[in-house]
Coordinates of C-alpha atoms in Angstrom, one line a residue:
M26 CA -15.2 6.0 16.6
E27 CA -17.0 5.7 13.3
K28 CA -15.7 6.1 9.7
A29 CA -18.5 7.8 7.8
S30 CA -17.6 6.7 4.2
R31 CA -16.7 3.2 3.2
R32 CA -14.2 2.3 0.6
R33 CA -12.1 -0.8 0.0
I34 CA -9.0 -0.3 2.1
L35 CA -6.0 -1.1 -0.1
Q36 CA -2.4 -1.6 1.0
L37 CA 0.1 0.6 -0.7
G38 CA 3.6 1.1 0.0
G39 CA 3.8 -0.7 2.5
G40 CA 2.2 -3.6 1.4
V41 CA 3.7 -4.4 1.8
G42 CA 5.4 -1.9 3.0
V43 CA 2.5 0.1 3.5
L44 CA -0.5 0.8 1.3
A45 CA -1.2 4.6 1.7
L46 CA -4.5 6.0 0.8
L47 CA -5.2 9.5 -0.6
G48 CA -8.1 11.9 -0.8
I49 CA -8.3 14.6 -3.5
V50 CA -10.5 17.7 -3.9
G51 CA -12.8 17.7 -6.9
N52 CA -11.7 21.1 -8.4
G53 CA -10.2 23.2 -5.6
Y54 CA -6.7 23.1 -4.3
L55 CA -4.9 24.6 -1.3
K56 CA -1.4 25.3 -2.2
G57 CA 1.6 26.8 -0.5
S58 CA 3.6 29.6 -1.9
P59 CA 5.7 28.9 -5.1
A60 CA 8.8 26.9 -4.6
D61 CA 12.0 28.9 -3.9
T62 CA 14.2 28.4 -7.0
S63 CA 17.4 29.1 -5.2
E64 CA 17.6 26.0 -3.0
P65 CA 20.3 25.3 -0.4
E66 CA 22.1 22.0 -0.8
L67 CA 20.6 19.0 0.8
A68 CA 22.0 18.6 4.3
S69 CA 23.7 15.2 4.1
P70 CA 26.9 14.1 5.7
T71 CA 28.0 11.7 3.0
S72 CA 26.2 12.2 -0.3
P73 CA 25.7 14.7 -3.1
A74 CA 22.9 17.2 -3.0
D75 CA 20.7 16.2 -5.9
S76 CA 18.1 13.7 -4.7
T77 CA 16.9 12.7 -8.2
P78 CA 17.1 8.9 -8.5
T79 CA 19.5 8.1 -11.4
P80 CA 17.8 5.6 -13.8
A81 CA 19.6 2.3 -13.8
P82 CA 20.8 0.7 -17.0
L83 CA 18.1 -1.4 -18.7
S84 CA 17.9 -4.5 -16.6
L85 CA 14.2 -5.5 -17.0
S86 CA 14.0 -6.4 -13.3
W87 CA 12.1 -5.0 -10.3
P88 CA 14.5 -4.9 -7.3
Q89 CA 12.2 -3.5 -4.6
E90 CA 8.6 -2.8 -3.8
R91 CA 8.3 0.5 -5.7
F92 CA 11.2 -0.2 -8.1
D93 CA 13.8 2.1 -6.5
A94 CA 14.9 3.4 -3.1
A95 CA 12.9 6.6 -3.7
N96 CA 9.6 4.7 -4.0
T97 CA 8.9 6.3 -7.4
G98 CA 7.3 3.3 -9.2
F99 CA 9.1 4.8 -12.3
D100 CA 11.3 2.7 -14.5
A101 CA 12.7 5.2 -17.0
S102 CA 14.9 2.5 -18.7
L103 CA 11.9 0.6 -20.2
S104 CA 10.0 2.3 -23.0
I105 CA 6.6 0.9 -24.0
S106 CA 4.8 2.8 -26.8
G107 CA 2.5 -0.2 -27.5
L108 CA 2.1 -3.7 -26.1
T109 CA 0.7 -7.1 -26.9
L110 CA 0.9 -9.9 -24.4
S111 CA 1.3 -13.6 -24.8
P112 CA 0.5 -15.7 -21.7
E113 CA 3.4 -17.9 -20.6
W114 CA 2.6 -19.4 -17.2
S115 CA 0.8 -18.9 -13.9
F116 CA 2.1 -19.5 -10.3
Y117 CA 0.0 -20.3 -7.3
S118 CA 1.2 -20.2 -3.7
T119 CA -0.9 -23.3 -2.8
E120 CA 0.2 -26.8 -3.7
H121 CA -2.3 -27.4 -6.5
A122 CA -2.3 -25.2 -9.6
D123 CA -6.0 -25.1 -9.9
S124 CA -6.7 -23.9 -6.3
G125 CA -5.2 -20.4 -6.7
G126 CA -3.8 -18.6 -3.7
P127 CA -3.0 -14.9 -2.9
V128 CA 0.5 -13.5 -3.2
Q129 CA 2.2 -10.4 -2.1
R130 CA 4.1 -8.1 -4.5
V131 CA 7.2 -9.5 -6.1
V132 CA 10.8 -8.4 -6.6
T133 CA 12.8 -9.8 -9.5
T134 CA 16.2 -10.3 -11.0
E135 CA 16.6 -11.3 -14.6
S136 CA 16.8 -14.9 -13.5
R137 CA 14.6 -15.1 -10.4
I138 CA 11.2 -14.0 -9.2
F139 CA 10.6 -13.7 -5.4
T140 CA 7.3 -13.5 -3.6
T141 CA 5.5 -14.4 -0.3
S142 CA 2.0 -15.5 0.4
P143 CA -0.3 -14.6 3.4
N144 CA -1.7 -18.1 3.2
V145 CA 1.6 -19.9 3.2
N146 CA 4.4 -18.5 5.4
E147 CA 7.1 -19.1 2.9
L148 CA 9.4 -17.2 0.6
F149 CA 9.3 -18.5 -3.0
A150 CA 12.0 -18.2 -5.6
I151 CA 10.4 -18.8 -9.1
N152 CA 12.1 -19.6 -12.4
P153 CA 10.9 -17.1 -15.0
S154 CA 11.3 -19.5 -17.8
D155 CA 8.4 -21.7 -16.8
G156 CA 7.0 -20.6 -13.4
S157 CA 8.4 -23.5 -11.5
V158 CA 9.7 -23.2 -7.9
A159 CA 13.5 -22.9 -7.8
W160 CA 13.4 -23.0 -4.0
R161 CA 11.1 -22.2 -1.1
K162 CA 11.9 -21.3 2.5
P163 CA 9.7 -21.0 5.6
I164 CA 9.5 -17.6 7.2
E165 CA 7.4 -16.0 9.9
H166 CA 4.3 -14.2 8.8
T167 CA 5.2 -10.9 7.2
R168 CA 3.4 -7.7 6.4
G169 CA 6.0 -6.5 3.9
S170 CA 7.4 -7.4 0.5
P171 CA 10.9 -8.9 -0.2
T172 CA 13.8 -6.6 -1.1
L173 CA 17.0 -7.4 -3.1
V174 CA 20.4 -6.4 -1.9
D175 CA 23.4 -7.6 -4.0
D176 CA 23.0 -11.4 -4.3
R177 CA 20.6 -11.7 -1.4
V178 CA 16.8 -11.4 -1.0
V179 CA 15.7 -10.1 2.3
I180 CA 12.3 -10.3 4.0
G181 CA 11.3 -8.9 7.4
A182 CA 8.9 -10.2 10.0
S183 CA 9.5 -10.8 13.7
R184 CA 13.0 -11.6 12.5
I185 CA 14.7 -10.4 9.3
H186 CA 16.1 -13.1 7.0
A187 CA 18.5 -12.9 4.1
F188 CA 18.7 -15.7 1.6
D189 CA 21.1 -16.3 -1.3
T190 CA 19.1 -15.6 -4.5
A191 CA 20.5 -18.6 -6.3
S192 CA 20.5 -21.4 -3.7
G193 CA 18.1 -20.2 -1.0
D194 CA 20.7 -20.7 1.7
V195 CA 20.3 -18.5 4.7
T196 CA 23.0 -15.7 4.5
W197 CA 22.1 -14.1 7.8
T198 CA 19.3 -13.6 10.3
A199 CA 18.8 -10.5 12.4
S200 CA 16.6 -10.5 15.5
P201 CA 16.2 -6.9 16.6
A202 CA 13.9 -6.5 19.6
F203 CA 11.6 -4.2 17.6
G204 CA 11.1 -6.5 14.6
T205 CA 9.9 -4.8 11.4
R206 CA 6.6 -3.3 10.2
S207 CA 7.5 -1.9 6.8
T208 CA 9.0 -3.2 3.7
L209 CA 12.8 -2.7 3.8
T210 CA 14.3 -0.2 1.4
E211 CA 17.8 -0.9 -0.1
S212 CA 20.2 1.8 -1.0
G213 CA 24.0 1.5 -1.4
G214 CA 24.1 -2.0 0.1
M215 CA 22.3 -0.8 3.3
L216 CA 18.7 -1.7 4.3
Y217 CA 16.4 0.8 5.9
G218 CA 13.1 0.0 7.6
G219 CA 10.4 1.1 10.0
S220 CA 8.8 -0.7 12.9
S221 CA 6.9 -0.6 16.1
G222 CA 8.7 -0.6 19.5
E223 CA 9.0 -3.5 21.8
T224 CA 5.4 -2.7 23.0
K225 CA 2.6 -0.5 21.6
A226 CA 3.4 2.1 24.2
D227 CA 7.1 2.1 23.2
G228 CA 6.6 4.2 20.0
G229 CA 8.4 3.1 16.9
R230 CA 11.8 2.9 15.2
V231 CA 13.5 3.8 12.0
Y232 CA 16.7 1.7 11.6
A233 CA 19.5 0.7 9.3
L234 CA 21.1 -2.7 8.7
D235 CA 24.2 -3.7 6.8
G236 CA 22.8 -5.7 3.8
A237 CA 25.8 -8.0 3.7
T238 CA 25.8 -9.1 7.4
G239 CA 22.5 -8.0 8.9
T240 CA 24.3 -6.0 11.6
V241 CA 22.2 -3.1 13.0
Q242 CA 24.1 0.1 12.1
W243 CA 21.8 2.6 14.0
V244 CA 18.3 2.9 15.4
H245 CA 16.3 6.0 15.8
R246 CA 13.3 6.0 18.2
T247 CA 10.1 7.7 17.1
D248 CA 7.0 8.8 19.0
A249 CA 4.8 6.3 17.1
R250 CA 5.0 3.2 14.9
V251 CA 6.4 3.6 11.4
L252 CA 4.2 1.6 9.1
S253 CA 5.2 3.1 5.7
T254 CA 8.1 2.0 3.6
P255 CA 10.9 4.6 4.0
A256 CA 12.2 6.5 0.9
V257 CA 16.0 7.0 0.6
A258 CA 17.8 9.5 -1.6
A259 CA 21.1 11.5 -1.5
G260 CA 22.2 10.2 1.9
V261 CA 18.9 10.8 3.7
V262 CA 16.1 8.5 4.9
F263 CA 12.6 9.9 4.8
A264 CA 10.0 8.2 7.0
A265 CA 6.6 9.0 8.4
T266 CA 5.2 7.9 11.7
R267 CA 1.7 6.9 12.4
T268 CA 0.9 10.1 14.3
G269 CA 2.1 12.2 11.4
S270 CA 5.7 13.2 11.9
L271 CA 7.8 13.3 8.7
L272 CA 11.5 12.6 9.5
A273 CA 14.7 13.2 7.5
L274 CA 17.5 11.1 9.0
A275 CA 21.2 10.8 7.9
T276 CA 21.7 7.4 6.3
D277 CA 25.1 6.9 7.9
S278 CA 24.2 7.8 11.5
G279 CA 20.4 8.1 11.9
D280 CA 20.8 11.7 13.1
V281 CA 17.8 13.9 12.6
L282 CA 18.3 16.5 9.9
W283 CA 14.8 17.9 10.2
E284 CA 11.3 16.9 11.3
R285 CA 7.9 18.2 10.1
S286 CA 4.3 17.6 11.2
L287 CA 1.9 16.1 8.7
S288 CA -1.4 17.4 10.1
G289 CA -4.5 15.6 8.7
G290 CA -4.8 12.4 6.8
G291 CA -5.6 8.8 7.4
Q292 CA -4.2 7.8 10.7
G293 CA -0.7 6.8 9.7
L294 CA -1.3 5.5 6.2
Y295 CA 1.3 7.6 4.5
S296 CA 3.2 7.0 1.3
V297 CA 6.6 8.7 1.1
M298 CA 8.4 9.3 -2.2
V299 CA 11.4 11.4 -3.4
R300 CA 12.0 13.2 -6.7
D301 CA 14.0 16.2 -7.8
K302 CA 14.9 17.6 -4.3
T303 CA 11.3 17.1 -3.2
V304 CA 9.9 14.6 -0.7
L305 CA 6.3 13.8 -1.4
V306 CA 3.8 12.5 1.1
A307 CA 0.3 11.2 0.3
S308 CA -2.4 10.2 2.8
D309 CA -6.1 9.4 2.8
E310 CA -9.0 11.4 4.2
Y311 CA -10.3 10.3 7.6
R312 CA -13.7 10.7 9.2
T313 CA -14.8 10.0 12.7
T314 CA -18.1 10.4 14.5
V315 CA -17.9 11.8 18.1
N316 CA -21.1 12.4 20.1
G317 CA -23.2 12.1 16.9
E318 CA -21.1 14.7 14.9
T319 CA -19.0 13.6 12.0
Q320 CA -15.5 15.1 12.0
H321 CA -13.7 15.2 8.6
T322 CA -9.9 15.3 8.4
P323 CA -9.0 15.9 4.8
G324 CA -6.5 13.7 3.0
F325 CA -3.7 15.3 1.2
V326 CA -0.7 15.2 -1.1
A327 CA 2.1 17.5 0.2
A328 CA 5.6 18.3 -1.2
F329 CA 8.5 19.3 1.0
R330 CA 12.0 20.5 0.2
T331 CA 14.5 17.7 0.9
S332 CA 17.2 20.1 2.2
D333 CA 15.3 21.7 5.1
G334 CA 11.7 20.3 5.1
D335 CA 10.1 23.6 3.9
Q336 CA 6.6 22.8 2.5
R337 CA 6.4 23.6 -1.2
W338 CA 2.7 22.9 -1.7
R339 CA -0.2 20.9 -0.3
V340 CA -3.3 19.7 -2.1
E341 CA -6.2 18.8 0.2
I342 CA -9.8 17.5 0.2
S343 CA -12.0 20.4 1.2
D344 CA -15.5 19.4 0.1
G345 CA -15.9 16.0 1.8
A346 CA -16.3 14.3 -1.6
M347 CA -16.0 10.5 -1.7
A348 CA -12.6 10.4 -3.3
G349 CA -9.5 8.4 -2.5
L350 CA -6.3 7.0 -3.9
Q351 CA -6.6 3.4 -5.1
A352 CA -2.9 2.7 -5.2
Q353 CA 0.4 4.4 -4.3
P354 CA 1.3 7.3 -6.7
A355 CA 4.0 6.9 -9.4
V356 CA 6.4 9.8 -9.6
T357 CA 8.0 11.0 -12.9
S358 CA 10.3 13.9 -13.5
T359 CA 7.3 16.3 -13.9
S360 CA 4.2 14.6 -12.4
L361 CA 2.7 12.7 -9.6
I362 CA 0.3 10.1 -11.1
F363 CA -2.3 8.1 -9.3
P364 CA -5.7 6.4 -9.7
I365 CA -8.6 7.8 -7.6
M366 CA -12.2 7.0 -6.8
T367 CA -14.6 9.9 -7.0
R368 CA -18.4 10.3 -6.8
A369 CA -18.6 9.9 -10.5
G370 CA -16.5 6.7 -10.7
Y371 CA -12.8 6.2 -11.2
A372 CA -10.1 8.3 -12.8
V373 CA -6.3 8.6 -13.2
R374 CA -5.0 12.0 -12.1
A375 CA -1.7 13.7 -12.7
L376 CA -0.4 16.6 -10.5
D377 CA 2.4 19.0 -11.4
L378 CA 5.4 18.0 -9.3
A379 CA 6.6 21.6 -8.9
T380 CA 3.2 23.3 -8.0
G381 CA 0.6 20.6 -7.2
E382 CA -1.7 21.9 -9.9
R383 CA -3.5 19.4 -12.0
H384 CA -1.8 18.3 -15.3
W385 CA -4.6 16.1 -16.5
Q386 CA -7.3 13.6 -15.5
R387 CA -8.7 10.7 -17.4
D388 CA -11.8 8.7 -16.5
I389 CA -11.2 4.9 -16.3
E390 CA -13.4 1.8 -15.8
S391 CA -12.4 0.7 -12.3
A392 CA -10.0 0.9 -9.4
T393 CA -6.4 0.0 -10.4
F394 CA -2.7 -0.2 -9.6
G395 CA -0.3 1.8 -11.7
V396 CA 3.4 2.1 -12.6
V397 CA 5.4 4.1 -15.2
F398 CA 7.6 2.6 -17.8
G399 CA 9.3 5.2 -19.9
E400 CA 6.6 7.6 -21.2
S401 CA 3.7 5.3 -20.4
Y402 CA 1.6 5.1 -17.3
L403 CA 0.4 1.4 -17.1
Y404 CA -2.8 0.6 -15.2
N405 CA -5.0 -2.4 -15.3
T406 CA -8.8 -2.8 -15.1
N407 CA -10.7 -6.1 -15.2
N408 CA -9.3 -8.2 -18.1
Q409 CA -7.4 -5.2 -19.6
L410 CA -4.0 -3.5 -19.4
H411 CA -3.8 0.1 -20.6
G412 CA -1.1 2.6 -21.4
L413 CA -1.5 6.4 -21.0
D414 CA 0.9 9.1 -22.2
I415 CA 2.4 10.5 -19.0
Q416 CA 2.5 14.0 -20.4
T417 CA -1.1 14.3 -21.6
G418 CA -3.1 11.4 -20.3
A419 CA -4.0 10.3 -23.8
K420 CA -4.6 6.6 -24.2
Q421 CA -1.7 5.0 -26.1
W422 CA -2.8 1.4 -26.3
Q423 CA -4.6 -1.4 -24.4
A424 CA -4.0 -5.2 -24.2
T425 CA -6.3 -8.0 -23.1
V426 CA -5.3 -9.9 -19.9
P427 CA -8.1 -12.5 -19.4
G428 CA -9.2 -13.2 -15.8
I429 CA -7.1 -10.5 -14.1
E430 CA -8.8 -8.3 -11.5
A431 CA -8.4 -4.5 -11.4
S432 CA -6.5 -4.6 -8.1
A433 CA -3.6 -6.6 -9.5
T434 CA -0.1 -5.2 -9.3
L435 CA 2.6 -5.1 -12.0
A436 CA 6.4 -5.8 -12.3
T437 CA 8.9 -7.0 -14.9
C438 CA 11.4 -9.8 -15.1
G439 CA 13.5 -10.1 -18.2
E440 CA 11.1 -10.2 -21.2
L441 CA 8.1 -10.9 -18.9
L442 CA 5.4 -8.7 -17.6
L443 CA 4.2 -10.1 -14.2
V444 CA 0.6 -9.5 -13.1
M445 CA 0.1 -10.3 -9.4
D446 CA -3.6 -11.0 -8.8
P447 CA -4.3 -10.4 -5.1
E448 CA -6.5 -13.5 -4.9
D449 CA -5.1 -15.7 -7.6
G450 CA -1.4 -15.8 -7.9
I451 CA 1.2 -14.6 -10.5
H452 CA 0.5 -14.6 -14.2
A453 CA 3.4 -14.1 -16.6
F454 CA 3.2 -12.7 -20.1
T455 CA 5.8 -12.2 -22.8
M456 CA 5.9 -8.5 -23.8
D457 CA 5.9 -7.6 -27.5
T458 CA 6.3 -3.9 -28.1
T459 CA 6.5 -4.1 -31.9
S460 CA 2.7 -4.1 -32.4
V461 CA 0.7 -1.1 -31.1
P462 CA -2.9 -2.0 -30.3
T463 CA -5.6 0.5 -31.3
P464 CA -6.7 2.6 -28.3
A465 CA -10.2 2.0 -27.2
A466 CA -12.7 4.9 -27.0
T467 CA -13.0 6.7 -23.7
S468 CA -15.2 4.7 -21.4
T469 CA -17.9 6.0 -19.1
P470 CA -17.0 5.6 -15.4
T471 CA -18.7 2.8 -13.6
P472 CA -21.1 3.6 -10.8
M473 CA -19.8 3.8 -7.2
P474 CA -19.3 0.3 -5.8
T475 CA -21.9 -1.0 -3.3
A476 CA -21.0 -1.0 0.4
T477 CA -19.8 -4.6 0.6
A478 CA -17.0 -5.8 -1.6
A479 CA -17.1 -9.5 -2.4
P480 CA -14.7 -11.5 -0.3
P481 CA -11.9 -13.6 -1.9
S482 CA -13.0 -17.0 -3.1
T483 CA -10.4 -19.1 -1.0
P484 CA -10.9 -18.8 2.8
D485 CA -8.0 -17.4 4.7
P486 CA -7.0 -20.1 7.3
R487 CA -6.1 -17.4 9.8
M488 CA -9.6 -16.0 9.9
P489 CA -11.0 -16.3 13.5
S490 CA -14.0 -18.4 14.2
V491 CA -16.2 -16.2 16.5
T492 CA -19.8 -16.2 17.9
F493 CA -21.4 -12.8 18.6
A494 CA -24.3 -11.9 20.8
Y495 CA -26.5 -8.8 20.3
S496 CA -28.6 -6.7 22.6
Y497 CA -30.6 -3.6 21.4
D498 CA -31.6 -0.7 23.6
H499 CA -34.7 0.6 21.8
S500 CA -35.0 3.7 24.0
N501 CA -31.5 4.9 23.2
Q502 CA -31.3 3.2 19.8
Q503 CA -28.0 1.6 20.7
L504 CA -26.8 -1.9 19.8
T505 CA -24.4 -3.8 22.0
I506 CA -22.3 -6.5 20.3
Q507 CA -20.5 -9.0 22.5
H508 CA -17.8 -11.5 21.6
A509 CA -19.7 -14.5 22.9
G510 CA -17.3 -17.4 22.1
G511 CA -14.6 -18.8 19.9
D512 CA -11.2 -17.5 18.9
A513 CA -9.6 -14.4 20.3
I514 CA -9.1 -11.8 17.5
R515 CA -5.4 -10.8 17.7
D516 CA -3.3 -8.2 16.0
S517 CA -0.7 -10.7 14.9
V518 CA -2.9 -11.7 12.0
T519 CA -5.5 -8.9 11.9
D520 CA -5.4 -5.3 10.6
S521 CA -8.9 -4.3 11.7
L522 CA -12.1 -5.6 13.1
I523 CA -14.9 -3.6 11.5
V524 CA -18.6 -3.1 12.2
E525 CA -20.6 -1.8 9.2
R526 CA -24.0 -0.1 9.2
V527 CA -25.0 -1.2 5.7
S528 CA -27.8 1.2 4.8
A529 CA -26.0 4.2 6.5
N530 CA -22.7 3.3 4.6
T531 CA -20.6 3.8 7.8
L532 CA -17.9 1.9 9.5
T533 CA -16.9 1.6 13.1
F534 CA -13.5 0.2 14.0
W535 CA -13.9 -2.1 17.0
A536 CA -10.1 -2.6 16.9
S537 CA -7.5 -1.6 14.4
D538 CA -3.8 -1.5 13.7
R539 CA -4.2 1.5 11.5
F540 CA -7.2 3.6 12.5
A541 CA -8.6 5.1 15.6
A542 CA -10.7 2.5 17.2
H543 CA -12.9 1.8 20.3
A544 CA -10.6 -0.9 21.7
S545 CA -7.2 -2.5 21.4
F546 CA -6.4 -6.0 20.4
P547 CA -6.9 -8.7 21.4
I548 CA -10.7 -8.9 21.3
T549 CA -11.7 -11.8 23.5
V550 CA -14.8 -13.5 25.0
G551 CA -16.8 -11.0 26.9
D552 CA -15.5 -7.9 25.1
R553 CA -18.3 -5.6 24.0
L554 CA -18.9 -2.7 21.6
T555 CA -21.9 -0.3 21.7
I556 CA -22.9 1.7 18.6
A557 CA -25.8 3.9 17.6
V558 CA -28.1 1.9 15.2
Q559 CA -31.6 2.7 13.9
P560 CA -34.4 0.0 14.2
E561 CA -34.5 -2.4 11.2
E562 CA -30.9 -1.6 10.3
T563 CA -28.5 -4.4 9.2
I564 CA -25.0 -4.5 10.5
R565 CA -22.1 -6.6 9.3
I566 CA -19.0 -7.6 11.2
A567 CA -15.9 -8.0 9.0
W568 CA -12.3 -9.2 9.7
N569 CA -9.5 -7.5 7.7
S570 CA -6.3 -9.5 7.5
E571 CA -2.9 -7.9 7.7
E572 CA -2.9 -7.8 3.9
L573 CA -6.2 -5.8 4.0
K574 CA -8.3 -8.6 2.6
E575 CA -11.8 -8.4 4.1
W576 CA -13.9 -11.4 5.3
P577 CA -17.4 -11.3 6.7
L578 CA -17.7 -12.8 10.2
D579 CA -21.4 -12.2 11.0
E580 CA -24.5 -10.2 10.0
Y581 CA -27.4 -9.0 12.2
Q582 CA -30.6 -7.1 11.6
V583 CA -32.0 -5.0 14.4
S584 CA -35.6 -5.9 15.2

């Protein structure tokens, strides 16, 4: 199968949990009927009805992947009306400070910063005062981000480990047969996660662990893998399976409260969030080519009532425009805010939480990651950090952050703002909110990116070394690509093996953990892929790591 439009595939929500992608219509929306104002109470065996996350006291920490158990990316306790930044230190996951090294997202207490790296299978505890390593512990390779539960930091891989935040001592290790595929969500001292089954044919799991002991409390079997980070609110776990089932499970038993079908979207790349008795799901558009015809499945954002799963509204792509979410949405009390890529360039868009209608949209310079602190939506472009008013989209301020890429992520630790560059470590800045920088004028969106994104500068040691052979059938205009030698390409370290038709701007997934593909992993010597290619076309073969970093493996021009 072939994906007809190319965009950089970014991990959201699960990225670590899962990175979920989203497609948005240019001007038209498909909405359900207005929400019923007289809602029944949320069906929960143990907790109150209101699913609105209660803001924690000001702690200046970032305890889990999207700040809270509801995955909102919204810290109401920290208000930033303006910001200047003073650089303090940088941390690199490699041994030498000048060699860089990618990191996953971080979680923080006021006295520790925790992160993992795809290049170094270790969990790092970093001192916020100077960026030095307080302790480091070996772990299996992981797809997710750490999570804090009481005085423990927990990370899931083939096994799930809990470490004492102060000393790094192992508190407990759990070895469930199903492992873990998503970032764990903490709520009330319990941990909730999603996973694959024991085999690919075994569906998936949503499960609960006791955060103090690692004891499995319950396991719910699903029809497919659960890749996205679950959201938890008011005694209910909300999770989406790869095949598009949205589940509401009781936190104390795993019993199914309701289940709904998420028709459409990007093959299991769902972001799940909860706010104000509403569970929100976002997914990317998806295109496939079957027998020469392109089939377009619109991406969407949808809102469901937490009590019974009744759909409140749904916003879809209907025009096939090149548009997509560049990071997981942030959810405030009134809006869903996210950066998108459109035909014109890039923008930040806000939708009304109650109706799905557009609040506002502001053009920006490049793709970015965003969070909300108080009344400000923070996003970063190359070398700049910006603040937008969450009610109007008006620019409040901007601050210079030299050398930081647009795809960096943000978190806080004490007085520090942490910027996680996906290729080059963690950079810490002291926040000063007493000086309000003058907002820059509205910028013109940059042109659409070219088909091939530049690879990271430091090679990924897990990238397979492979030789490919090519055979072209001129009469049928078909190219056969064969794995002719070298390493097997395995799903333990690979998200997708992609073949790109450069001039046609199309992708074919040879094998993929996330998208419909021609074959399953592993891809070994002798395995072949045949695709339709015009004479004189150039094709590129790319390897995407589990963290969705792309590396070129080979290039070939049809003669």
